[in-house]
Short mmCIF file of C-alpha atoms in Angstrom, two decimals:
data_model
loop_
_atom_site.label_atom_id
_atom_site.label_comp_id
_atom_site.label_asym_id
_atom_site.label_seq_id
_atom_site.Cartn_x
_atom_site.Cartn_y
_atom_site.Cartn_z
CA MET A 1 0.07 -0.06 0.10
CA SER A 2 1.00 3.71 -0.86
CA THR A 3 -0.16 6.29 1.20
CA ALA A 4 -0.15 9.84 1.67
CA ALA A 5 -1.86 12.76 2.82
CA ALA A 6 -2.54 16.49 1.37
CA THR A 7 -3.74 19.64 2.76
CA LEU A 8 -5.95 22.03 0.36
CA THR A 9 -6.16 25.68 0.42
CA PRO A 10 -9.01 27.92 -0.90
CA HIS A 11 -8.41 30.13 -4.29
CA ALA A 12 -8.28 33.89 -3.54
CA THR A 13 -11.37 34.28 -5.84
CA SER A 14 -13.31 31.81 -3.50
CA GLN A 15 -16.29 33.56 -1.75
CA ALA A 16 -17.68 30.46 0.59
CA THR A 17 -16.65 30.97 3.88
CA SER A 18 -18.32 27.38 5.86
CA ILE A 19 -15.25 25.36 5.25
CA ARG A 20 -12.07 26.27 7.28
CA THR A 21 -9.52 23.84 6.02
CA ILE A 22 -9.44 20.51 3.97
CA THR A 23 -7.17 17.58 4.26
CA VAL A 24 -7.35 14.39 1.71
CA GLU A 25 -5.65 11.00 2.88
CA LEU A 26 -5.19 8.92 -0.30
CA ASP A 27 -4.27 4.98 0.21
CA ARG A 28 -3.16 3.20 -3.12
CA THR A 29 -4.03 0.00 -1.94
CA GLU A 30 -3.44 -1.86 -5.33
CA PRO A 31 -1.65 -1.28 -8.59
CA LYS A 32 -5.13 0.40 -9.70
CA ARG A 33 -7.11 1.15 -6.49
CA LEU A 34 -7.07 4.42 -4.97
CA ARG A 35 -8.78 5.38 -1.43
CA LEU A 36 -9.60 8.86 -0.91
CA ARG A 37 -11.07 10.38 2.34
CA TYR A 38 -11.80 14.21 2.06
CA LEU A 39 -12.07 15.78 5.40
CA LEU A 40 -13.77 19.15 5.65
CA ASP A 41 -13.44 20.91 8.96
CA GLY A 42 -15.57 24.19 9.56
CA ASP A 43 -19.22 25.19 10.01
CA ILE A 44 -20.84 21.96 8.89
CA ALA A 45 -24.54 23.43 9.01
CA ARG A 46 -23.70 26.04 6.26
CA LEU A 47 -22.12 23.71 3.90
CA PHE A 48 -24.66 22.89 0.78
CA VAL A 49 -24.57 19.07 0.86
CA PRO A 50 -26.88 17.13 -1.95
CA GLU A 51 -29.37 14.67 -0.53
CA SER A 52 -28.39 11.01 -0.73
CA ASP A 53 -29.24 9.48 -4.11
CA ALA A 54 -28.22 6.53 -6.36
CA PRO A 55 -24.62 6.07 -7.54
CA ILE A 56 -25.09 7.11 -11.05
CA ARG A 57 -23.12 8.97 -13.02
CA THR A 58 -23.94 12.46 -13.71
CA ASP A 59 -22.38 15.29 -15.31
CA GLU A 60 -21.58 18.60 -14.36
CA LEU A 61 -21.45 17.51 -10.41
CA TRP A 62 -18.68 20.26 -10.13
CA LYS A 63 -21.12 23.11 -9.82
CA ARG A 64 -22.18 22.30 -6.33
CA THR A 65 -20.02 20.66 -3.68
CA CYS A 66 -18.07 17.96 -5.20
CA CYS A 67 -14.85 15.89 -4.44
CA GLU A 68 -12.51 16.07 -7.36
CA VAL A 69 -9.34 14.12 -8.14
CA PHE A 70 -7.33 14.35 -11.19
CA LEU A 71 -4.74 11.83 -12.14
CA ARG A 72 -2.21 11.24 -14.84
CA ALA A 73 1.15 8.79 -15.60
CA GLU A 74 4.39 10.79 -14.94
CA THR A 75 4.81 11.12 -18.85
CA GLY A 76 2.58 12.20 -21.56
CA GLU A 77 -0.27 14.33 -21.95
CA ARG A 78 -3.23 12.21 -21.25
CA TYR A 79 -5.19 12.18 -17.60
CA TYR A 80 -8.19 11.42 -16.04
CA GLU A 81 -10.85 13.21 -13.86
CA TYR A 82 -13.54 11.70 -11.37
CA ASN A 83 -16.29 13.49 -9.66
CA LEU A 84 -17.36 12.52 -6.10
CA ALA A 85 -20.22 14.21 -5.06
CA PRO A 86 -22.04 13.55 -1.52
CA SER A 87 -25.16 12.44 -2.98
CA THR A 88 -23.06 9.19 -4.38
CA ARG A 89 -23.42 10.50 -7.80
CA TRP A 90 -19.96 10.64 -9.70
CA ALA A 91 -18.22 11.04 -13.12
CA ALA A 92 -15.42 9.83 -14.80
CA TYR A 93 -13.56 11.32 -17.77
CA ARG A 94 -11.03 11.11 -20.36
CA PHE A 95 -8.41 14.35 -21.66
CA ASN A 96 -6.12 13.72 -24.31
CA GLY A 97 -4.15 16.97 -23.14
CA TYR A 98 -4.92 20.20 -21.41
CA ARG A 99 -8.96 20.08 -21.42
CA ASN A 100 -8.65 18.62 -24.86
CA ASP A 101 -10.81 15.96 -26.27
CA MET A 102 -12.80 15.21 -22.95
CA ALA A 103 -14.65 11.70 -23.18
CA ASP A 104 -16.34 9.65 -20.68
CA VAL A 105 -14.63 6.57 -19.37
CA GLU A 106 -16.16 3.38 -18.79
CA VAL A 107 -14.90 2.43 -15.13
CA ALA A 108 -16.22 0.79 -12.22
CA THR A 109 -18.80 2.54 -9.88
CA PRO A 110 -17.09 4.54 -7.35
CA VAL A 111 -17.93 3.43 -3.92
CA ILE A 112 -18.51 6.96 -2.27
CA SER A 113 -19.81 7.25 1.62
CA THR A 114 -20.12 10.58 4.00
CA GLU A 115 -20.80 11.16 7.46
CA VAL A 116 -20.11 14.10 10.15
CA GLU A 117 -17.55 12.75 12.24
CA ASP A 118 -16.39 14.91 15.18
CA GLY A 119 -17.97 18.14 13.85
CA ARG A 120 -16.49 17.56 10.12
CA PHE A 121 -17.93 16.41 7.11
CA VAL A 122 -15.81 13.39 5.70
CA LEU A 123 -16.28 12.23 1.98
CA SER A 124 -14.54 8.57 1.52
CA ALA A 125 -14.48 7.07 -2.03
CA ASP A 126 -12.76 3.81 -3.28
CA LEU A 127 -11.71 3.75 -7.24
CA ASP A 128 -11.37 0.90 -9.00
CA MET A 129 -9.03 1.95 -12.34
CA ASP A 130 -8.45 -1.35 -13.72
CA GLN A 131 -10.43 0.26 -16.95
CA LEU A 132 -8.04 3.01 -17.51
CA PRO A 133 -4.96 2.04 -19.72
CA HIS A 134 -3.09 5.24 -19.91
CA LEU A 135 -2.77 4.81 -16.02
CA PRO A 136 -0.06 2.25 -15.47
CA GLY A 137 -0.44 0.26 -12.16
CA ASP A 138 3.20 -0.53 -12.03
CA GLN A 139 4.30 3.70 -11.89
CA ALA A 140 3.83 6.40 -9.69
CA TRP A 141 1.06 8.76 -10.53
CA LEU A 142 0.84 12.39 -10.63
CA LEU A 143 -2.79 13.71 -9.03
CA SER A 144 -4.44 16.98 -8.45
CA LEU A 145 -6.90 17.06 -5.56
CA SER A 146 -9.70 19.83 -5.40
CA VAL A 147 -13.21 20.68 -3.66
CA VAL A 148 -16.02 22.69 -4.60
CA ILE A 149 -17.57 23.72 -1.79
CA GLU A 150 -20.98 25.48 -2.00
CA ASP A 151 -22.67 27.24 1.23
CA THR A 152 -26.28 26.87 1.82
CA ASP A 153 -26.34 30.62 0.75
CA GLY A 154 -25.12 29.56 -2.77
CA ALA A 155 -21.70 30.95 -2.10
CA ILE A 156 -18.83 28.96 -3.92
CA ALA A 157 -15.39 28.16 -3.00
CA TRP A 158 -12.44 26.14 -4.71
CA TRP A 159 -10.20 24.15 -2.87
CA ALA A 160 -7.11 22.93 -4.49
CA LEU A 161 -3.19 21.71 -3.63
CA THR A 162 -2.16 24.51 -5.32
CA HIS A 163 -3.70 27.48 -7.56
CA PRO A 164 -1.39 28.32 -10.58
CA SER A 165 -4.24 30.25 -12.57
CA PRO A 166 -5.91 33.32 -11.90
CA GLU A 167 -8.78 31.59 -11.99
CA GLY A 168 -10.01 28.18 -9.94
CA ASP A 169 -8.59 25.76 -12.62
CA PHE A 170 -8.19 22.11 -11.70
CA HIS A 171 -6.64 20.87 -15.20
CA ASN A 172 -3.69 22.89 -15.14
CA ARG A 173 -0.81 20.53 -15.70
CA ALA A 174 0.99 22.76 -12.88
CA SER A 175 -1.73 21.26 -10.98
CA PHE A 176 -0.55 18.05 -10.65
CA VAL A 177 2.09 18.35 -7.79
CA LEU A 178 1.17 15.21 -5.73
CA THR A 179 3.08 12.14 -6.52
CA LEU A 180 1.58 8.74 -5.39
CA PRO A 181 4.22 5.91 -5.40
CA GLU A 182 3.17 2.96 -6.70
CA ALA A 183 1.28 0.50 -4.17
CA GLY A 184 3.64 -1.36 -1.87
CA ALA A 185 6.23 1.84 -2.27
CA SER A 186 6.32 4.77 0.43
CA ALA A 187 5.13 8.36 -0.29
#
């Protein structure tokens, strides 16, 4: 197993203020399986959380409260994006380059769960990526982690590992700053 933890920061243009800190715990338990745990601390009563729903693929989840992970191999331009909503709805996309040739990818349905634990909101997701051909299981991956926060009043905040663009842009290649070694290696 390969593990890591990361702290996200809000983009300067963010307006939502319900969340004060976000950390993400990652476990690469097998060569192409990733477990994520997003820990959101703040005024959880002010966080917009969509009602639980069937775990079905849904576009445009990023417009409301949503956790995201972007993954790519250490070489090449192709990358993948997962959107993981507290409702358990999800999406998975492939890009051939920066925002180029976006397409749905056929993957196993992510297992998403949420809970409020010690005054924090937690979203956990288990991703099976066996069907992603351009994400080698025997190599390290580069990741970009992000969370879109919506307050109950509609204000939005964009959180990420880094913000290399003047606007919130989680696709920017410079956002892929977390290296997750192959399963069995240490981060």
